[in-house]
Amino acid sequence: MALRSCLIPFLQQLGDDVSYWGFFVEYAPKMASGAMTTAMVMGCSALLAAVISLIFGLMRLSQNWGVQAAATVYIEFFRGTSLLVQLYWIYYVLPLMGLTLSPFMSGVLALGLNFGAYGAEIVRGGVQSVPRGQWEAALALNMSPAQRMRRIIVPQTFTLILPPMANLTVELLKATALVALITVVDLMFVAKQINATTWLSAQVFGTALIIYYIMARFALIPFLRWLEVLAARKVGKA
Amino acid sequence: MDTRHPQSLPDGSPLVRFADVTKSYGDLTVLDKLNLDIAQNEMVSIIGPSGSGKTTVLRVLMTLETINDGVIYVDGEPLTHMPSGAGLEVASESYLRQRRSKIGMVFQQFNLFPHMTALQNCIEAPMQVLGLSRDEAEERALDLLQMVGMDSKKDQHPTRLSGGQQQRVAIARALAMRPQVMLLDEVTSALDPEVIGEVLNVIRSLNSEHNLTMIMVTHQMGFAREISDRVCFFYEGKIAEQGSPEKLFEDPQNERTKQFLHAVLDAN
Ligand SMILES: Nc1ncnc2c1ncn2[C@@H]1O[C@H](COP(=O)(O)OP(=O)(O)O)[C@@H](O)[C@H]1O
Ligand SMILES: [Mg+2]
């Protein structure tokens, strides 16, 4: 029902206004370039989040009290506060402390730090679910703690953590729309700009929704599935 | 610093010595002032009721667990401790890494690395830990896989292998590190009856042809009797009785041993 009541005005307007294709032809290039920026923000912040997840996930498991505490504070802070406020803080408050970042960099940093905190918990869970016997076998072969982690444990966590990581990545794509609020010219920013000048809200935001959906459904998700298959093949499961 | 135990053993000492080794978990004493010597090339079986500390003996020797008191010596030098002044102190991780290489272990649940093929399982530690080149490591691994009859499956991942096949690869993997002492913890307990024989055959050949020093925890009384030089009966963290297999199985002296053997033989 909700879907219908949303779509009907949109479709009606498309029907009334035969110039949707005119609209599309005129604004598609702008929206496509916004979508490219969205993809860039998403790619860079996913990469940053992945690195942070691995580092902080492993730090959480450290024997060293200080290292573990540092990771815990980081994860608690970024999971416990609002992403939007973190974004504003990085963009508006860091310059007051002498660190000015471009809107793009601020957006990537905020998203990477925030999603990295969630990812770290997934990594920690993945490492903890590798059976004890794997650690023991590696120790009995006299592997060093670092070798055990790098060669035996971490590779086995990939198949375990990829499905939850994939969900998180789709969430990340959707969350990138927030960077429009700090003037990154992404898909959402372009949509708002076009809307401000044309007032064709249904066409503009309807098209934006569809583009976000296509990016998730036909680009990101197939890519993540492919990674899962690749990882499964590595352990002889596929 | 502890001066009750010597910093090294004189020449001609046994390959492995447990000297008054105590291991406890909280209030539970699992090994109680254990003294046990294993000679070079000796094949020792450990039998005893569940919970008597058999696995723990192997785990402390593999340094998977630390001990609360006493010292374990391997090849004349302390393993669990390192020299400090005139006495001994608890071994550091770097000291353990030097000494641990003399010991290899095969587990009840195989514990093969699932993300690696049989061959990769066998070359991983020789390359990473011993620093062998890939060619050297593969040559060594292929010889061992052939010995355990698994060379034709070298490129299979563990999920594609039966329990007996996995256990044979696990034996090859441990041997690839050229340990002086092999520890076997109920290596056939997780196997289907029809594949136990193939694993026992491999152990037989290690014993007869390769003269490896072995400590084997087992419930296979027939096998223990056939291949052991000595059998130790464990009860409540102590050796209640030990001797040649003939003596221990045919003429046990200790009441506990008699009860245990009765119970086990009745069950069969
Ligand atoms: N990590 C542990 N924490 C607490 N108790 C343990 C632990 N490992 C073993 N135990 C206890 O130690 C005793 C001896 O265990 P184990 O050596 O495995 O016996 P066995 O191999 O002879 O069956 C058992 O009572 C067992 O419950
Ligand atoms: Mg046991």
mmCIF file of N, CA and C in Angstrom, chain B residues 182-248:
data_model
loop_
_atom_site.group_PDB
_atom_site.id
_atom_site.type_symbol
_atom_site.label_atom_id
_atom_site.label_comp_id
_atom_site.label_asym_id
_atom_site.label_seq_id
_atom_site.Cartn_x
_atom_site.Cartn_y
_atom_site.Cartn_z
ATOM 1 N N MET B 182 57.192 -37.565 18.624
ATOM 2 C CA MET B 182 55.849 -37.377 18.082
ATOM 3 C C MET B 182 54.825 -37.717 19.156
ATOM 4 N N LEU B 183 53.851 -36.825 19.295
ATOM 5 C CA LEU B 183 52.783 -37.041 20.274
ATOM 6 C C LEU B 183 51.498 -37.361 19.519
ATOM 7 N N LEU B 184 50.854 -38.450 19.892
ATOM 8 C CA LEU B 184 49.632 -38.872 19.207
ATOM 9 C C LEU B 184 48.504 -38.951 20.230
ATOM 10 N N ASP B 185 47.519 -38.089 20.107
ATOM 11 C CA ASP B 185 46.428 -38.084 21.088
ATOM 12 C C ASP B 185 45.166 -38.719 20.521
ATOM 13 N N GLU B 186 44.957 -39.976 20.872
ATOM 14 C CA GLU B 186 43.767 -40.705 20.414
ATOM 15 C C GLU B 186 43.472 -40.444 18.945
ATOM 16 N N VAL B 187 44.476 -40.699 18.121
ATOM 17 C CA VAL B 187 44.381 -40.287 16.720
ATOM 18 C C VAL B 187 43.347 -41.076 15.929
ATOM 19 N N THR B 188 42.826 -42.174 16.497
ATOM 20 C CA THR B 188 41.803 -42.929 15.755
ATOM 21 C C THR B 188 40.416 -42.797 16.373
ATOM 22 N N SER B 189 40.301 -42.015 17.457
ATOM 23 C CA SER B 189 39.012 -41.966 18.170
ATOM 24 C C SER B 189 37.895 -41.325 17.360
ATOM 25 N N ALA B 190 38.243 -40.410 16.453
ATOM 26 C CA ALA B 190 37.209 -39.714 15.694
ATOM 27 C C ALA B 190 36.933 -40.413 14.360
ATOM 28 N N LEU B 191 37.526 -41.595 14.168
ATOM 29 C CA LEU B 191 37.431 -42.251 12.856
ATOM 30 C C LEU B 191 36.385 -43.358 12.823
ATOM 31 N N ASP B 192 35.811 -43.571 11.645
ATOM 32 C CA ASP B 192 34.928 -44.721 11.446
ATOM 33 C C ASP B 192 35.759 -45.989 11.532
ATOM 34 N N PRO B 193 35.164 -47.071 12.056
ATOM 35 C CA PRO B 193 35.931 -48.298 12.282
ATOM 36 C C PRO B 193 36.697 -48.784 11.044
ATOM 37 N N GLU B 194 36.086 -48.635 9.868
ATOM 38 C CA GLU B 194 36.730 -49.221 8.685
ATOM 39 C C GLU B 194 37.988 -48.476 8.230
ATOM 40 N N VAL B 195 38.210 -47.250 8.754
ATOM 41 C CA VAL B 195 39.427 -46.529 8.330
ATOM 42 C C VAL B 195 40.489 -46.457 9.426
ATOM 43 N N ILE B 196 40.183 -47.046 10.603
ATOM 44 C CA ILE B 196 41.166 -47.022 11.692
ATOM 45 C C ILE B 196 42.438 -47.753 11.276
ATOM 46 N N GLY B 197 42.259 -48.880 10.589
ATOM 47 C CA GLY B 197 43.398 -49.710 10.180
ATOM 48 C C GLY B 197 44.432 -48.952 9.374
ATOM 49 N N GLU B 198 43.975 -48.119 8.436
ATOM 50 C CA GLU B 198 44.934 -47.426 7.563
ATOM 51 C C GLU B 198 45.807 -46.457 8.351
ATOM 52 N N VAL B 199 45.247 -45.855 9.405
ATOM 53 C CA VAL B 199 46.021 -44.931 10.234
ATOM 54 C C VAL B 199 46.985 -45.725 11.141
ATOM 55 N N LEU B 200 46.481 -46.820 11.694
ATOM 56 C CA LEU B 200 47.353 -47.643 12.544
ATOM 57 C C LEU B 200 48.546 -48.176 11.745
ATOM 58 N N ASN B 201 48.303 -48.527 10.481
ATOM 59 C CA ASN B 201 49.411 -49.019 9.640
ATOM 60 C C ASN B 201 50.500 -47.973 9.480
ATOM 61 N N VAL B 202 50.079 -46.722 9.325
ATOM 62 C CA VAL B 202 51.066 -45.646 9.190
ATOM 63 C C VAL B 202 51.890 -45.524 10.480
ATOM 64 N N ILE B 203 51.206 -45.592 11.609
ATOM 65 C CA ILE B 203 51.920 -45.469 12.890
ATOM 66 C C ILE B 203 52.879 -46.637 13.076
ATOM 67 N N ARG B 204 52.435 -47.818 12.681
ATOM 68 C CA ARG B 204 53.289 -49.006 12.742
ATOM 69 C C ARG B 204 54.584 -48.774 11.969
ATOM 70 N N SER B 205 54.446 -48.201 10.766
ATOM 71 C CA SER B 205 55.650 -48.035 9.948
ATOM 72 C C SER B 205 56.557 -46.938 10.516
ATOM 73 N N LEU B 206 55.960 -45.924 11.143
ATOM 74 C CA LEU B 206 56.795 -44.899 11.795
ATOM 75 C C LEU B 206 57.650 -45.544 12.859
ATOM 76 N N ASN B 207 57.037 -46.463 13.583
ATOM 77 C CA ASN B 207 57.695 -47.110 14.694
ATOM 78 C C ASN B 207 58.764 -48.084 14.218
ATOM 79 N N SER B 208 58.412 -48.929 13.248
ATOM 80 C CA SER B 208 59.342 -49.997 12.873
ATOM 81 C C SER B 208 60.410 -49.493 11.903
ATOM 82 N N GLU B 209 60.015 -48.664 10.919
ATOM 83 C CA GLU B 209 60.985 -48.288 9.890
ATOM 84 C C GLU B 209 61.699 -46.971 10.196
ATOM 85 N N HIS B 210 61.035 -46.095 10.936
ATOM 86 C CA HIS B 210 61.626 -44.765 11.094
ATOM 87 C C HIS B 210 62.149 -44.512 12.491
ATOM 88 N N ASN B 211 61.870 -45.475 13.398
ATOM 89 C CA ASN B 211 62.455 -45.385 14.730
ATOM 90 C C ASN B 211 62.222 -44.061 15.437
ATOM 91 N N LEU B 212 61.036 -43.498 15.217
ATOM 92 C CA LEU B 212 60.708 -42.223 15.835
ATOM 93 C C LEU B 212 60.352 -42.450 17.304
ATOM 94 N N THR B 213 60.728 -41.514 18.154
ATOM 95 C CA THR B 213 60.279 -41.572 19.541
ATOM 96 C C THR B 213 58.826 -41.118 19.575
ATOM 97 N N MET B 214 57.951 -41.914 20.185
ATOM 98 C CA MET B 214 56.533 -41.571 20.162
ATOM 99 C C MET B 214 55.883 -41.753 21.527
ATOM 100 N N ILE B 215 54.975 -40.843 21.820
ATOM 101 C CA ILE B 215 54.124 -40.996 22.994
ATOM 102 C C ILE B 215 52.696 -40.996 22.477
ATOM 103 N N MET B 216 51.982 -42.072 22.737
ATOM 104 C CA MET B 216 50.683 -42.261 22.131
ATOM 105 C C MET B 216 49.620 -42.489 23.204
ATOM 106 N N VAL B 217 48.627 -41.619 23.240
ATOM 107 C CA VAL B 217 47.469 -41.849 24.101
ATOM 108 C C VAL B 217 46.474 -42.642 23.277
ATOM 109 N N THR B 218 46.000 -43.759 23.786
ATOM 110 C CA THR B 218 45.106 -44.586 22.965
ATOM 111 C C THR B 218 44.098 -45.378 23.790
ATOM 112 N N HIS B 219 42.991 -45.697 23.129
ATOM 113 C CA HIS B 219 42.024 -46.633 23.703
ATOM 114 C C HIS B 219 42.077 -47.976 22.996
ATOM 115 N N GLN B 220 43.001 -48.084 22.019
ATOM 116 C CA GLN B 220 43.120 -49.325 21.252
ATOM 117 C C GLN B 220 44.103 -50.237 21.988
ATOM 118 N N MET B 221 43.552 -51.039 22.912
ATOM 119 C CA MET B 221 44.440 -51.839 23.767
ATOM 120 C C MET B 221 45.262 -52.841 22.954
ATOM 121 N N GLY B 222 44.638 -53.447 21.954
ATOM 122 C CA GLY B 222 45.350 -54.431 21.139
ATOM 123 C C GLY B 222 46.547 -53.795 20.454
ATOM 124 N N PHE B 223 46.319 -52.598 19.923
ATOM 125 C CA PHE B 223 47.377 -51.899 19.201
ATOM 126 C C PHE B 223 48.486 -51.468 20.154
ATOM 127 N N ALA B 224 48.104 -50.940 21.315
ATOM 128 C CA ALA B 224 49.084 -50.503 22.306
ATOM 129 C C ALA B 224 49.969 -51.690 22.701
ATOM 130 N N ARG B 225 49.348 -52.829 22.864
ATOM 131 C CA ARG B 225 50.085 -54.017 23.288
ATOM 132 C C ARG B 225 51.054 -54.484 22.197
ATOM 133 N N GLU B 226 50.577 -54.376 20.945
ATOM 134 C CA GLU B 226 51.384 -54.852 19.823
ATOM 135 C C GLU B 226 52.631 -53.978 19.606
ATOM 136 N N ILE B 227 52.481 -52.647 19.670
ATOM 137 C CA ILE B 227 53.612 -51.834 19.195
ATOM 138 C C ILE B 227 54.411 -51.128 20.304
ATOM 139 N N SER B 228 53.886 -51.090 21.537
ATOM 140 C CA SER B 228 54.575 -50.283 22.554
ATOM 141 C C SER B 228 55.809 -50.981 23.108
ATOM 142 N N ASP B 229 56.809 -50.175 23.474
ATOM 143 C CA ASP B 229 57.905 -50.690 24.284
ATOM 144 C C ASP B 229 57.492 -50.672 25.748
ATOM 145 N N ARG B 230 56.628 -49.707 26.083
ATOM 146 C CA ARG B 230 56.226 -49.539 27.467
ATOM 147 C C ARG B 230 54.810 -48.972 27.486
ATOM 148 N N VAL B 231 54.019 -49.392 28.468
ATOM 149 C CA VAL B 231 52.663 -48.871 28.607
ATOM 150 C C VAL B 231 52.542 -48.224 29.985
ATOM 151 N N CYS B 232 52.001 -46.997 30.035
ATOM 152 C CA CYS B 232 51.779 -46.317 31.314
ATOM 153 C C CYS B 232 50.278 -46.243 31.560
ATOM 154 N N PHE B 233 49.874 -46.678 32.729
ATOM 155 C CA PHE B 233 48.464 -46.562 33.103
ATOM 156 C C PHE B 233 48.312 -45.336 33.993
ATOM 157 N N PHE B 234 47.489 -44.384 33.532
ATOM 158 C CA PHE B 234 47.274 -43.141 34.274
ATOM 159 C C PHE B 234 46.025 -43.251 35.132
ATOM 160 N N TYR B 235 46.134 -42.705 36.345
ATOM 161 C CA TYR B 235 44.956 -42.625 37.195
ATOM 162 C C TYR B 235 45.070 -41.362 38.043
ATOM 163 N N GLU B 236 44.091 -40.501 37.918
ATOM 164 C CA GLU B 236 44.059 -39.253 38.678
ATOM 165 C C GLU B 236 45.373 -38.474 38.619
ATOM 166 N N GLY B 237 45.866 -38.296 37.388
ATOM 167 C CA GLY B 237 47.027 -37.420 37.194
ATOM 168 C C GLY B 237 48.355 -38.009 37.602
ATOM 169 N N LYS B 238 48.358 -39.328 37.857
ATOM 170 C CA LYS B 238 49.618 -39.978 38.222
ATOM 171 C C LYS B 238 49.754 -41.255 37.416
ATOM 172 N N ILE B 239 50.994 -41.741 37.292
ATOM 173 C CA ILE B 239 51.184 -43.050 36.684
ATOM 174 C C ILE B 239 50.957 -44.078 37.786
ATOM 175 N N ALA B 240 49.829 -44.801 37.682
ATOM 176 C CA ALA B 240 49.517 -45.771 38.724
ATOM 177 C C ALA B 240 50.332 -47.036 38.533
ATOM 178 N N GLU B 241 50.646 -47.319 37.250
ATOM 179 C CA GLU B 241 51.432 -48.519 36.973
ATOM 180 C C GLU B 241 52.025 -48.394 35.582
ATOM 181 N N GLN B 242 53.250 -48.877 35.404
ATOM 182 C CA GLN B 242 53.813 -48.903 34.055
ATOM 183 C C GLN B 242 54.714 -50.106 33.896
ATOM 184 N N GLY B 243 54.909 -50.513 32.639
ATOM 185 C CA GLY B 243 55.761 -51.663 32.377
ATOM 186 C C GLY B 243 55.654 -52.090 30.938
ATOM 187 N N SER B 244 56.267 -53.221 30.628
ATOM 188 C CA SER B 244 56.182 -53.747 29.270
ATOM 189 C C SER B 244 54.722 -54.101 28.999
ATOM 190 N N PRO B 245 54.309 -54.117 27.721
ATOM 191 C CA PRO B 245 52.911 -54.433 27.425
ATOM 192 C C PRO B 245 52.516 -55.815 27.953
ATOM 193 N N GLU B 246 53.429 -56.785 27.822
ATOM 194 C CA GLU B 246 53.101 -58.144 28.303
ATOM 195 C C GLU B 246 52.781 -58.103 29.789
ATOM 196 N N LYS B 247 53.668 -57.447 30.545
ATOM 197 C CA LYS B 247 53.520 -57.383 31.994
ATOM 198 C C LYS B 247 52.220 -56.664 32.362
ATOM 199 N N LEU B 248 52.021 -55.473 31.747
ATOM 200 C CA LEU B 248 50.892 -54.657 32.178
ATOM 201 C C LEU B 248 49.551 -55.274 31.794
#
